[in-house]
PDB file of C-alpha atoms in Angstrom:
ATOM      1  CA  MET A 678      64.882  84.775  93.859  1.00 44.00           C
ATOM      2  CA  LEU A 679      65.269  84.071  90.144  1.00 41.00           C
ATOM      3  CA  GLU A 680      65.177  80.331  90.806  1.00 47.00           C
ATOM      4  CA  SER A 681      61.890  80.624  92.735  1.00 47.00           C
ATOM      5  CA  LYS A 682      60.453  82.819  90.003  1.00 46.00           C
ATOM      6  CA  LYS A 683      61.355  80.277  87.302  1.00 48.00           C
ATOM      7  CA  LYS A 684      59.856  77.415  89.316  1.00 46.00           C
ATOM      8  CA  ILE A 685      56.612  79.340  89.756  1.00 42.00           C
ATOM      9  CA  GLU A 686      56.519  80.269  86.062  1.00 47.00           C
ATOM     10  CA  GLY A 687      57.128  76.607  85.141  1.00 50.00           C
ATOM     11  CA  LYS A 688      54.258  75.459  87.331  1.00 46.00           C
ATOM     12  CA  VAL A 689      51.968  78.151  85.913  1.00 43.00           C
ATOM     13  CA  GLU A 690      52.882  77.076  82.371  1.00 49.00           C
ATOM     14  CA  ILE A 691      52.126  73.391  83.112  1.00 47.00           C
ATOM     15  CA  VAL A 692      48.820  74.287  84.761  1.00 45.00           C
ATOM     16  CA  SER A 693      47.897  76.562  81.821  1.00 50.00           C
ATOM     17  CA  GLU A 694      48.657  73.813  79.303  1.00 50.00           C
ATOM     18  CA  SER A 695      46.585  71.292  81.299  1.00 52.00           C
ATOM     19  CA  LYS A 696      43.689  73.718  81.531  1.00 53.00           C
ATOM     20  CA  GLY A 697      43.912  74.379  77.797  1.00 53.00           C
ATOM     21  CA  GLU A 698      43.769  70.656  76.961  1.00 57.00           C
ATOM     22  CA  ILE A 699      40.807  70.037  79.284  1.00 57.00           C
ATOM     23  CA  SER A 700      39.001  73.132  77.990  1.00 57.00           C
ATOM     24  CA  GLY A 701      39.466  71.961  74.369  1.00 56.00           C
ATOM     25  CA  LYS A 702      38.070  68.493  75.111  1.00 66.00           C
ATOM     26  CA  VAL A 703      35.076  69.921  76.971  1.00 67.00           C
ATOM     27  CA  GLU A 704      34.215  72.247  74.090  1.00 63.00           C
ATOM     28  CA  PHE A 705      34.427  69.388  71.594  1.00 64.00           C
ATOM     29  CA  ILE A 706      32.124  67.187  73.729  1.00 74.00           C
ATOM     30  CA  VAL A 707      29.626  70.021  74.221  1.00 68.00           C
ATOM     31  CA  VAL A 708      29.409  70.666  70.458  1.00 65.00           C
ATOM     32  CA  GLY A 709      28.891  66.942  69.836  1.00 69.00           C
ATOM     33  CA  LEU A 710      26.171  66.658  72.483  1.00 74.00           C
ATOM     34  CA  VAL A 711      24.324  69.719  71.168  1.00 69.00           C
ATOM     35  CA  PHE A 712      24.431  68.293  67.631  1.00 66.00           C
ATOM     36  CA  ILE A 713      23.070  64.922  68.820  1.00 74.00           C
ATOM     37  CA  PHE A 714      20.404  66.667  70.923  1.00 70.00           C
ATOM     38  CA  LEU A 715      19.139  68.790  67.990  1.00 66.00           C
ATOM     39  CA  LEU A 716      19.202  65.797  65.633  1.00 67.00           C
ATOM     40  CA  SER A 717      17.255  63.778  68.185  1.00 71.00           C
ATOM     41  CA  ILE A 718      14.582  66.474  68.425  1.00 69.00           C
ATOM     42  CA  ALA A 719      14.232  66.532  64.632  1.00 64.00           C
ATOM     43  CA  VAL A 720      13.822  62.722  64.521  1.00 68.00           C
ATOM     44  CA  ILE A 721      11.322  62.725  67.402  1.00 71.00           C
ATOM     45  CA  ILE A 722       9.251  65.432  65.702  1.00 67.00           C
ATOM     46  CA  ALA A 723       9.288  63.423  62.449  1.00 63.00           C
ATOM     47  CA  ILE A 724       8.132  60.266  64.289  1.00 67.00           C
ATOM     48  CA  ILE A 725       5.325  62.150  66.019  1.00 64.00           C
ATOM     49  CA  VAL A 726       4.144  63.691  62.751  1.00 62.00           C
ATOM     50  CA  LYS A 727       4.358  60.371  60.922  1.00 60.00           C
ATOM     51  CA  THR A 728       2.394  58.648  63.651  1.00 59.00           C
ATOM     52  CA  ASN A 729      -0.352  61.270  63.609  1.00 59.00           C
ATOM     53  CA  GLU A 730      -0.869  62.140  59.972  1.00 56.00           C
ATOM     54  CA  TRP A 731      -4.644  62.565  60.658  1.00 56.00           C
ATOM     55  CA  GLY A 732      -5.675  61.395  57.224  1.00 54.00           C
ATOM     56  CA  ASN A 733      -3.297  63.657  55.395  1.00 61.00           C
ATOM     57  CA  PRO A 734      -0.267  61.566  54.401  1.00 62.00           C
ATOM     58  CA  ILE A 735       2.966  63.546  54.141  1.00 61.00           C
ATOM     59  CA  THR A 736       4.557  63.264  50.764  1.00 64.00           C
ATOM     60  CA  ILE A 737       8.172  62.335  50.111  1.00 66.00           C
ATOM     61  CA  ASP A 738       8.829  65.846  48.838  1.00 65.00           C
ATOM     62  CA  ASN A 739       7.672  67.273  52.144  1.00 66.00           C
ATOM     63  CA  TRP A 740       9.885  64.843  54.034  1.00 62.00           C
ATOM     64  CA  LEU A 741      12.836  65.787  51.836  1.00 66.00           C
ATOM     65  CA  ILE A 742      12.178  69.488  52.450  1.00 73.00           C
ATOM     66  CA  TYR A 743      11.865  68.840  56.189  1.00 66.00           C
ATOM     67  CA  TYR A 744      15.019  66.755  56.533  1.00 67.00           C
ATOM     68  CA  GLY A 745      16.865  69.013  54.104  1.00 72.00           C
ATOM     69  CA  THR A 746      16.012  72.060  56.176  1.00 75.00           C
ATOM     70  CA  ILE A 747      16.889  70.337  59.449  1.00 70.00           C
ATOM     71  CA  GLY A 748      20.083  68.814  58.031  1.00 71.00           C
ATOM     72  CA  GLY A 749      21.183  72.062  56.452  1.00 73.00           C
ATOM     73  CA  SER A 750      20.583  74.007  59.653  1.00 73.00           C
ATOM     74  CA  LEU A 751      22.397  71.436  61.744  1.00 69.00           C
ATOM     75  CA  THR A 752      25.273  71.224  59.284  1.00 74.00           C
ATOM     76  CA  ALA A 753      25.609  75.009  59.081  1.00 75.00           C
ATOM     77  CA  GLY A 754      25.439  75.286  62.869  1.00 72.00           C
ATOM     78  CA  TYR A 755      27.992  72.506  63.300  1.00 70.00           C
ATOM     79  CA  ILE A 756      30.372  74.092  60.779  1.00 77.00           C
ATOM     80  CA  THR A 757      29.965  77.465  62.535  1.00 78.00           C
ATOM     81  CA  ALA A 758      30.581  75.858  65.927  1.00 72.00           C
ATOM     82  CA  VAL A 759      33.674  74.024  64.635  1.00 74.00           C
ATOM     83  CA  GLY A 760      34.936  77.265  63.063  1.00 76.00           C
ATOM     84  CA  LEU A 761      34.465  79.117  66.325  1.00 77.00           C
ATOM     85  CA  TYR A 762      36.214  76.311  68.204  1.00 74.00           C
ATOM     86  CA  ILE A 763      39.221  76.366  65.837  1.00 78.00           C
ATOM     87  CA  THR A 764      39.406  80.179  65.967  1.00 79.00           C
ATOM     88  CA  ASN A 765      39.177  80.157  69.762  1.00 79.00           C
ATOM     89  CA  LYS A 766      41.861  77.468  69.990  1.00 77.00           C
ATOM     90  CA  GLN A 767      44.208  79.364  67.658  1.00 79.00           C
ATOM     91  CA  THR A 768      43.619  82.594  69.623  1.00 79.00           C
ATOM     92  CA  ARG A 769      44.415  80.774  72.863  1.00 81.00           C
ATOM     93  CA  GLU A 770      47.583  79.281  71.372  1.00 80.00           C
ATOM     94  CA  ILE A 771      48.706  82.733  70.175  1.00 78.00           C
ATOM     95  CA  GLN A 772      48.035  84.175  73.640  1.00 78.00           C
ATOM     96  CA  ASP A 773      49.986  81.339  75.292  1.00 79.00           C
ATOM     97  CA  GLU A 774      52.875  81.864  72.888  1.00 79.00           C
ATOM     98  CA  ASN A 775      52.854  85.595  73.611  1.00 73.00           C
ATOM     99  CA  LYS A 776      52.968  84.855  77.349  1.00 79.00           C
ATOM    100  CA  LYS A 777      55.959  82.549  76.836  1.00 77.00           C
ATOM    101  CA  ILE A 778      57.734  85.243  74.798  1.00 73.00           C
ATOM    102  CA  GLN A 779      56.995  87.822  77.513  1.00 74.00           C
ATOM    103  CA  VAL A 780      58.398  85.491  80.170  1.00 71.00           C
ATOM    104  CA  MET A 781      61.525  84.918  78.047  1.00 71.00           C
ATOM    105  CA  ILE A 782      61.957  88.678  77.597  1.00 65.00           C
ATOM    106  CA  LEU A 783      61.549  89.284  81.352  1.00 64.00           C
ATOM    107  CA  ASP A 784      64.040  86.490  82.130  1.00 65.00           C
ATOM    108  CA  LYS A 785      66.522  87.997  79.684  1.00 64.00           C
ATOM    109  CA  GLN A 786      66.063  91.455  81.224  1.00 65.00           C
ATOM    110  CA  ASP A 787      66.519  89.996  84.730  1.00 65.00           C
ATOM    111  CA  ASN A 788      69.715  88.251  83.628  1.00 69.00           C
ATOM    112  CA  GLU A 789      71.030  91.418  82.000  1.00 75.00           C
ATOM    113  CA  ASN A 790      70.249  93.421  85.156  1.00 81.00           C
ATOM    114  CA  GLU A 791      71.942  90.839  87.378  1.00 80.00           C
ATOM    115  CA  LEU A 792      75.001  90.832  85.126  1.00 82.00           C
ATOM    116  CA  LYS A 793      75.110  94.636  85.138  1.00 85.00           C
ATOM    117  CA  ILE A 794      74.843  94.747  88.944  1.00 86.00           C
ATOM    118  CA  SER A 795      77.488  92.036  89.338  1.00 86.00           C
ATOM    119  CA  ASN A 796      79.906  93.892  87.040  1.00 88.00           C
ATOM    120  CA  SER A 797      79.294  97.199  88.827  1.00 90.00           C
ATOM    121  CA  ALA A 798      79.845  95.649  92.263  1.00 90.00           C
ATOM    122  CA  PHE A 799      83.088  94.023  91.088  1.00 90.00           C
ATOM    123  CA  ILE A 800      84.381  97.255  89.508  1.00 91.00           C
ATOM    124  CA  ILE A 801      83.601  99.389  92.573  1.00 93.00           C
ATOM    125  CA  GLU A 802      85.034  96.808  94.968  1.00 91.00           C
ATOM    126  CA  ASN A 803      88.205  96.553  92.879  1.00 91.00           C
ATOM    127  CA  ASP A 804      88.496 100.363  92.594  1.00 91.00           C
ATOM    128  CA  LEU A 805      88.250 100.849  96.336  1.00 91.00           C
ATOM    129  CA  ALA A 806      90.696  98.040  97.103  1.00 89.00           C
ATOM    130  CA  ILE A 807      93.347  99.518  94.771  1.00 88.00           C
ATOM    131  CA  CYS A 808      92.826 103.176  95.762  1.00 89.00           C
ATOM    132  CA  PHE A 809      92.690 102.454  99.497  1.00 90.00           C
ATOM    133  CA  GLU A 810      95.812 100.296  99.356  1.00 88.00           C
ATOM    134  CA  ASP A 811      97.700 102.930  97.351  1.00 86.00           C
ATOM    135  CA  MET A 812      96.588 105.586  99.821  1.00 87.00           C
ATOM    136  CA  PHE A 813      97.683 103.363 102.699  1.00 90.00           C
ATOM    137  CA  LYS A 814     101.139 102.991 101.128  1.00 86.00           C
ATOM    138  CA  ILE A 815     101.396 106.729 100.563  1.00 86.00           C
ATOM    139  CA  VAL A 816     100.467 107.507 104.179  1.00 89.00           C
ATOM    140  CA  VAL A 817     102.837 104.884 105.602  1.00 89.00           C
ATOM    141  CA  ARG A 818     105.798 105.735 103.387  1.00 87.00           C
ATOM    142  CA  PHE A 819     105.307 109.463 103.959  1.00 88.00           C
ATOM    143  CA  SER A 820     105.141 108.875 107.713  1.00 91.00           C
ATOM    144  CA  ILE A 821     108.366 106.828 107.665  1.00 90.00           C
ATOM    145  CA  GLU A 822     110.404 109.072 105.363  1.00 88.00           C
ATOM    146  CA  ASN A 823     109.162 112.278 106.988  1.00 90.00           C
ATOM    147  CA  SER A 824     110.229 110.924 110.393  1.00 91.00           C
ATOM    148  CA  LYS A 825     113.910 111.145 109.441  1.00 89.00           C
ATOM    149  CA  VAL A 826     114.268 114.417 111.282  1.00 87.00           C
ATOM    150  CA  SER A 827     118.049 114.150 111.379  1.00 85.00           C
ATOM    151  CA  ILE A 828     118.071 115.383 107.767  1.00 87.00           C
ATOM    152  CA  SER A 829     116.632 118.613 106.371  1.00 86.00           C
ATOM    153  CA  GLN A 830     113.058 118.990 105.116  1.00 85.00           C
ATOM    154  CA  GLU A 831     114.196 119.384 101.521  1.00 83.00           C
ATOM    155  CA  GLU A 832     116.240 116.193 101.749  1.00 84.00           C
ATOM    156  CA  ARG A 833     113.199 114.426 103.147  1.00 85.00           C
ATOM    157  CA  SER A 834     111.211 115.768 100.231  1.00 81.00           C
ATOM    158  CA  GLU A 835     113.641 114.081  97.832  1.00 79.00           C
ATOM    159  CA  TRP A 836     113.293 110.775  99.698  1.00 79.00           C
ATOM    160  CA  ILE A 837     109.488 110.996  99.560  1.00 76.00           C
ATOM    161  CA  SER A 838     109.495 111.950  95.868  1.00 72.00           C
ATOM    162  CA  ALA A 839     111.448 108.771  95.098  1.00 71.00           C
ATOM    163  CA  TRP A 840     108.312 106.630  95.488  1.00 67.00           C
ATOM    164  CA  LYS A 841     105.750 108.930  93.884  1.00 60.00           C
ATOM    165  CA  GLU A 842     105.132 106.246  91.203  1.00 57.00           C
ATOM    166  CA  ILE A 843     102.568 104.939  93.688  1.00 57.00           C
ATOM    167  CA  ILE A 844     100.608 108.131  93.175  1.00 56.00           C
ATOM    168  CA  ARG A 845     100.874 107.835  89.392  1.00 58.00           C
ATOM    169  CA  GLY A 846      98.971 104.523  89.688  1.00 58.00           C
ATOM    170  CA  PHE A 847      96.148 106.183  91.599  1.00 70.00           C
ATOM    171  CA  GLU A 848      93.435 105.179  89.101  1.00 80.00           C
ATOM    172  CA  PHE A 849      89.757 104.150  89.127  1.00 87.00           C
ATOM    173  CA  SER A 850      86.857 103.600  86.713  1.00 88.00           C
ATOM    174  CA  SER A 851      85.873 106.631  84.649  1.00 87.00           C
ATOM    175  CA  ASN A 852      82.254 105.366  84.663  1.00 90.00           C
ATOM    176  CA  TRP A 853      82.008 105.266  88.451  1.00 91.00           C
ATOM    177  CA  ARG A 854      78.813 107.361  88.519  1.00 92.00           C
ATOM    178  CA  GLU A 855      76.977 104.859  86.295  1.00 91.00           C
ATOM    179  CA  GLU A 856      78.309 101.916  88.345  1.00 92.00           C
ATOM    180  CA  ILE A 857      77.020 103.471  91.583  1.00 92.00           C
ATOM    181  CA  ILE A 858      73.589 104.089  90.010  1.00 91.00           C
ATOM    182  CA  ASN A 859      73.420 100.388  89.040  1.00 89.00           C
ATOM    183  CA  LEU A 860      74.185  99.389  92.634  1.00 90.00           C
ATOM    184  CA  SER A 861      71.965 101.920  94.413  1.00 90.00           C
ATOM    185  CA  PRO A 862      68.822  99.683  94.657  1.00 87.00           C
ATOM    186  CA  LYS A 863      70.809  97.014  96.522  1.00 87.00           C
ATOM    187  CA  LEU A 864      73.126  99.243  98.552  1.00 88.00           C
ATOM    188  CA  GLY A 865      70.518 101.611  99.945  1.00 88.00           C
ATOM    189  CA  LYS A 866      70.444 105.402 100.137  1.00 90.00           C
ATOM    190  CA  GLU A 867      73.063 106.008 102.848  1.00 91.00           C
ATOM    191  CA  LYS A 868      75.764 103.707 101.473  1.00 91.00           C
ATOM    192  CA  THR A 869      75.141 104.995  97.936  1.00 92.00           C
ATOM    193  CA  LYS A 870      75.660 108.592  99.135  1.00 92.00           C
ATOM    194  CA  ARG A 871      78.836 107.550 100.960  1.00 92.00           C
ATOM    195  CA  LEU A 872      80.212 105.847  97.850  1.00 93.00           C
ATOM    196  CA  TYR A 873      79.454 108.869  95.691  1.00 93.00           C
ATOM    197  CA  ALA A 874      81.100 111.210  98.202  1.00 92.00           C
ATOM    198  CA  MET A 875      84.208 108.984  98.357  1.00 92.00           C
ATOM    199  CA  TYR A 876      84.617 108.872  94.574  1.00 92.00           C
ATOM    200  CA  SER A 877      84.238 112.648  94.463  1.00 90.00           C
ATOM    201  CA  MET A 878      87.061 112.953  97.026  1.00 88.00           C
ATOM    202  CA  LEU A 879      89.207 110.444  95.118  1.00 87.00           C
ATOM    203  CA  GLU A 880      88.712 112.409  91.911  1.00 85.00           C
ATOM    204  CA  LYS A 881      89.607 115.672  93.623  1.00 82.00           C
ATOM    205  CA  THR A 882      92.661 114.068  95.255  1.00 80.00           C
ATOM    206  CA  LYS A 883      93.817 112.569  91.962  1.00 78.00           C
ATOM    207  CA  ASN A 884      93.592 115.921  90.186  1.00 76.00           C
ATOM    208  CA  SER A 885      95.348 117.752  93.030  1.00 71.00           C
ATOM    209  CA  MET A 886      98.209 115.256  93.284  1.00 68.00           C
ATOM    210  CA  LYS A 887      99.144 115.469  89.611  1.00 63.00           C
ATOM    211  CA  SER A 888     101.614 118.133  90.628  1.00 59.00           C
ATOM    212  CA  LEU A 889     103.596 115.470  92.501  1.00 58.00           C
ATOM    213  CA  ASN A 890     105.133 114.513  89.173  1.00 56.00           C
ATOM    214  CA  ASP A 891     107.300 117.588  89.543  1.00 54.00           C
ATOM    215  CA  ASN A 892     110.709 116.443  90.815  1.00 56.00           C
ATOM    216  CA  LYS A 893     111.519 119.985  91.961  1.00 63.00           C
ATOM    217  CA  MET A 894     108.622 120.134  94.424  1.00 70.00           C
ATOM    218  CA  THR A 895     109.458 121.810  97.721  1.00 77.00           C
ATOM    219  CA  TYR A 896     108.802 120.136 101.067  1.00 81.00           C
ATOM    220  CA  GLU A 897     105.926 122.559 101.787  1.00 82.00           C
ATOM    221  CA  GLN A 898     104.236 121.759  98.459  1.00 79.00           C
ATOM    222  CA  LEU A 899     104.648 118.024  98.955  1.00 79.00           C
ATOM    223  CA  TYR A 900     103.390 118.198 102.547  1.00 82.00           C
ATOM    224  CA  ARG A 901     100.340 120.226 101.487  1.00 81.00           C
ATOM    225  CA  ASN A 902      99.419 117.735  98.752  1.00 78.00           C
ATOM    226  CA  ILE A 903      99.838 114.735 101.054  1.00 82.00           C
ATOM    227  CA  GLN A 904      97.361 116.324 103.481  1.00 83.00           C
ATOM    228  CA  ILE A 905      94.728 116.348 100.726  1.00 82.00           C
ATOM    229  CA  LEU A 906      94.385 112.569 101.066  1.00 85.00           C
ATOM    230  CA  PRO A 907      90.995 111.723 102.703  1.00 89.00           C
ATOM    231  CA  VAL A 908      92.703 109.609 105.386  1.00 91.00           C
ATOM    232  CA  ASP A 909      90.131 110.455 108.084  1.00 91.00           C
ATOM    233  CA  GLU A 910      87.308 109.227 105.847  1.00 91.00           C
ATOM    234  CA  ILE A 911      88.924 105.893 105.002  1.00 93.00           C
ATOM    235  CA  PHE A 912      90.938 104.535 107.917  1.00 95.00           C
ATOM    236  CA  ASN A 913      90.070 103.662 111.500  1.00 94.00           C
ATOM    237  CA  GLU A 914      90.759 105.695 114.607  1.00 94.00           C
ATOM    238  CA  GLU A 915      94.011 103.895 115.478  1.00 92.00           C
ATOM    239  CA  LEU A 916      95.767 104.682 112.189  1.00 94.00           C
ATOM    240  CA  ASN A 917      94.378 108.223 112.038  1.00 94.00           C
ATOM    241  CA  CYS A 918      95.515 108.921 115.590  1.00 94.00           C
ATOM    242  CA  ARG A 919      99.053 107.622 115.027  1.00 93.00           C
ATOM    243  CA  TYR A 920      99.314 109.409 111.663  1.00 94.00           C
ATOM    244  CA  LYS A 921      98.260 112.720 113.229  1.00 93.00           C
ATOM    245  CA  ASN A 922     100.497 112.296 116.300  1.00 92.00           C
ATOM    246  CA  LEU A 923     103.530 111.478 114.180  1.00 93.00           C
ATOM    247  CA  ARG A 924     102.862 114.371 111.822  1.00 91.00           C
ATOM    248  CA  ASP A 925     102.457 116.790 114.749  1.00 91.00           C
ATOM    249  CA  ASN A 926     105.586 115.507 116.502  1.00 91.00           C
ATOM    250  CA  VAL A 927     107.661 115.900 113.338  1.00 91.00           C
ATOM    251  CA  GLY A 928     106.312 119.447 112.963  1.00 89.00           C
ATOM    252  CA  ASN A 929     107.188 120.190 116.599  1.00 87.00           C
ATOM    253  CA  TYR A 930     110.710 118.821 116.170  1.00 88.00           C
ATOM    254  CA  ASP A 931     111.258 120.894 113.033  1.00 85.00           C
ATOM    255  CA  THR A 932     110.103 123.962 114.979  1.00 84.00           C
ATOM    256  CA  LEU A 933     112.471 123.135 117.828  1.00 78.00           C
ATOM    257  CA  GLY A 934     115.297 122.775 115.329  1.00 67.00           C
ATOM    258  CA  GLY A 935     114.722 126.337 114.211  1.00 58.00           C
ATOM    259  CA  LEU A 936     115.052 127.584 117.804  1.00 56.00           C
ATOM    260  CA  GLU A 937     118.412 125.922 118.528  1.00 54.00           C
ATOM    261  CA  LYS A 938     120.404 129.121 118.306  1.00 49.00           C
ATOM    262  CA  LEU A 939     118.055 130.868 120.738  1.00 49.00           C
ATOM    263  CA  SER A 940     117.404 128.093 123.260  1.00 52.00           C
ATOM    264  CA  TRP A 941     120.522 126.302 124.432  1.00 58.00           C
ATOM    265  CA  THR A 942     119.012 125.190 127.731  1.00 67.00           C
ATOM    266  CA  GLU A 943     118.789 121.874 129.515  1.00 69.00           C
ATOM    267  CA  GLU A 944     114.978 121.982 129.369  1.00 74.00           C
ATOM    268  CA  TYR A 945     115.102 122.547 125.632  1.00 75.00           C
ATOM    269  CA  GLU A 946     117.313 119.469 125.170  1.00 78.00           C
ATOM    270  CA  LYS A 947     114.927 117.332 127.279  1.00 81.00           C
ATOM    271  CA  VAL A 948     111.935 118.417 125.180  1.00 82.00           C
ATOM    272  CA  LYS A 949     113.825 117.742 121.978  1.00 82.00           C
ATOM    273  CA  VAL A 950     114.855 114.246 123.108  1.00 84.00           C
ATOM    274  CA  LYS A 951     111.274 113.491 124.232  1.00 88.00           C
ATOM    275  CA  VAL A 952     109.776 114.560 120.893  1.00 88.00           C
ATOM    276  CA  LYS A 953     112.389 112.554 119.007  1.00 88.00           C
ATOM    277  CA  SER A 954     111.575 109.480 121.118  1.00 89.00           C
ATOM    278  CA  ASP A 955     107.836 109.911 120.396  1.00 89.00           C
ATOM    279  CA  ILE A 956     108.611 110.174 116.690  1.00 92.00           C
ATOM    280  CA  TYR A 957     110.587 106.938 116.804  1.00 91.00           C
ATOM    281  CA  GLN A 958     107.783 105.089 118.607  1.00 88.00           C
ATOM    282  CA  GLU A 959     105.158 106.221 116.120  1.00 89.00           C
ATOM    283  CA  MET A 960     107.433 105.555 113.146  1.00 91.00           C
ATOM    284  CA  LYS A 961     107.975 101.981 114.440  1.00 92.00           C
ATOM    285  CA  PHE A 962     104.222 101.393 114.171  1.00 92.00           C
ATOM    286  CA  PHE A 963     104.259 102.316 110.460  1.00 92.00           C
ATOM    287  CA  GLU A 964     107.410 100.320 109.788  1.00 91.00           C
ATOM    288  CA  ASP A 965     105.764  97.228 111.271  1.00 91.00           C
ATOM    289  CA  ILE A 966     102.380  97.452 109.499  1.00 91.00           C
ATOM    290  CA  ILE A 967     103.887  97.988 106.041  1.00 86.00           C
ATOM    291  CA  LYS A 968     105.548  94.564 106.316  1.00 85.00           C
ATOM    292  CA  ILE A 969     102.216  92.747 106.779  1.00 86.00           C
ATOM    293  CA  GLU A 970     100.473  91.766 103.538  1.00 81.00           C
ATOM    294  CA  GLY A 971      96.897  93.045 103.369  1.00 79.00           C
ATOM    295  CA  LYS A 972      97.183  94.863 106.708  1.00 83.00           C
ATOM    296  CA  PHE A 973      95.516  97.960 105.275  1.00 83.00           C
ATOM    297  CA  GLY A 974      92.184  96.073 105.120  1.00 86.00           C
ATOM    298  CA  GLU A 975      92.163  95.728 108.907  1.00 89.00           C
ATOM    299  CA  LEU A 976      92.861  99.439 109.344  1.00 92.00           C
ATOM    300  CA  LEU A 977      89.870 100.625 107.300  1.00 94.00           C
ATOM    301  CA  SER A 978      86.974 102.284 109.117  1.00 93.00           C
ATOM    302  CA  GLN A 979      84.076  99.988 109.983  1.00 93.00           C
ATOM    303  CA  ASP A 980      81.833 101.780 107.461  1.00 92.00           C
ATOM    304  CA  TRP A 981      84.152 100.834 104.584  1.00 93.00           C
ATOM    305  CA  ILE A 982      84.589  97.292 105.850  1.00 92.00           C
ATOM    306  CA  ASP A 983      80.775  96.957 105.804  1.00 92.00           C
ATOM    307  CA  ILE A 984      80.492  98.459 102.306  1.00 93.00           C
ATOM    308  CA  ASN A 985      83.200  96.117 100.986  1.00 91.00           C
ATOM    309  CA  LEU A 986      81.363  93.143 102.483  1.00 91.00           C
ATOM    310  CA  ASP A 987      78.117  94.321 100.843  1.00 92.00           C
ATOM    311  CA  LEU A 988      79.832  94.660  97.464  1.00 91.00           C
ATOM    312  CA  SER A 989      81.282  91.135  97.743  1.00 89.00           C
ATOM    313  CA  LYS A 990      77.875  89.784  98.731  1.00 89.00           C
ATOM    314  CA  ILE A 991      76.132  91.516  95.792  1.00 88.00           C
ATOM    315  CA  THR A 992      78.701  90.097  93.351  1.00 84.00           C
ATOM    316  CA  SER A 993      78.330  86.560  94.745  1.00 83.00           C
ATOM    317  CA  GLU A 994      74.515  86.661  94.786  1.00 80.00           C
ATOM    318  CA  SER A 995      74.296  88.009  91.223  1.00 74.00           C
ATOM    319  CA  LEU A 996      76.702  85.399  89.855  1.00 70.00           C
ATOM    320  CA  ARG A 997      74.843  82.646  91.723  1.00 74.00           C
ATOM    321  CA  ALA A 998      71.523  83.821  90.257  1.00 68.00           C
ATOM    322  CA  LEU A 999      72.975  83.857  86.738  1.00 62.00           C
ATOM    323  CA  SER A1000      74.331  80.317  87.071  1.00 68.00           C
ATOM    324  CA  GLN A1001      70.918  78.865  88.021  1.00 64.00           C
TER     325      GLN A1001
END
């Protein structure tokens, strides 16, 4: 777009300069022709009068007065015309220069806007990539460690707390509101609202999870804070489904464990074995995906895949425009 605009402005400038040169030449020729025409009339009148003196010869003084008057008038008119021409030319040159300055200012503003948009798109894209990947790691590691139902909940809590440094790195731009405003004209209303809502959730999650720095956190406190993560909003149906199923199965197994003293029946043992088998199957899914580099990107919801693509496109287009 910028390239087309510059080409058009270049053509307009060339055409304007050509028109200015032609206009200047035409004005000069017109002034010259008018001067010659008026001088010719004065000479013709003098010839006619000289030819028809009708017995009253015109004296030299009269001729001097006549030619002096005509010459003075023509000279004054010519000087006035030349003055007007020079003034008009200077005015036109000033106007052309002002137009060039205005174009330069607009180009500079366009470049600054493109740079601002490019920077905002890069910052937001980078923020989301880091936060989503950290959240993915938290969800996966929690799912794996919490699936070790052979140990107590408090012991599991200690295992989970061992990797909470991931949560400490849960950071994003403090100027995210301004960055989203810069991007809003290119992203559109719906995607802008979605971005704003996501950052609001990330901010709330970050503030809520600060308490995870406490090494003495109980399993219930840790579990409650993990559930604050906006997993449903970020990841696709497959990951959400497996995460929920595993979480529910672990909860069911823990409940069954508390009933052992009351329910020593064959049916109880079958249910317990079945739940434990389901936990293992779901846990295997998380163990496998954590080994694949960049897997979290494939498990994002389609909305966030589309937004990430838009952000990459905006960055590329802005940088391309600036380089031209």
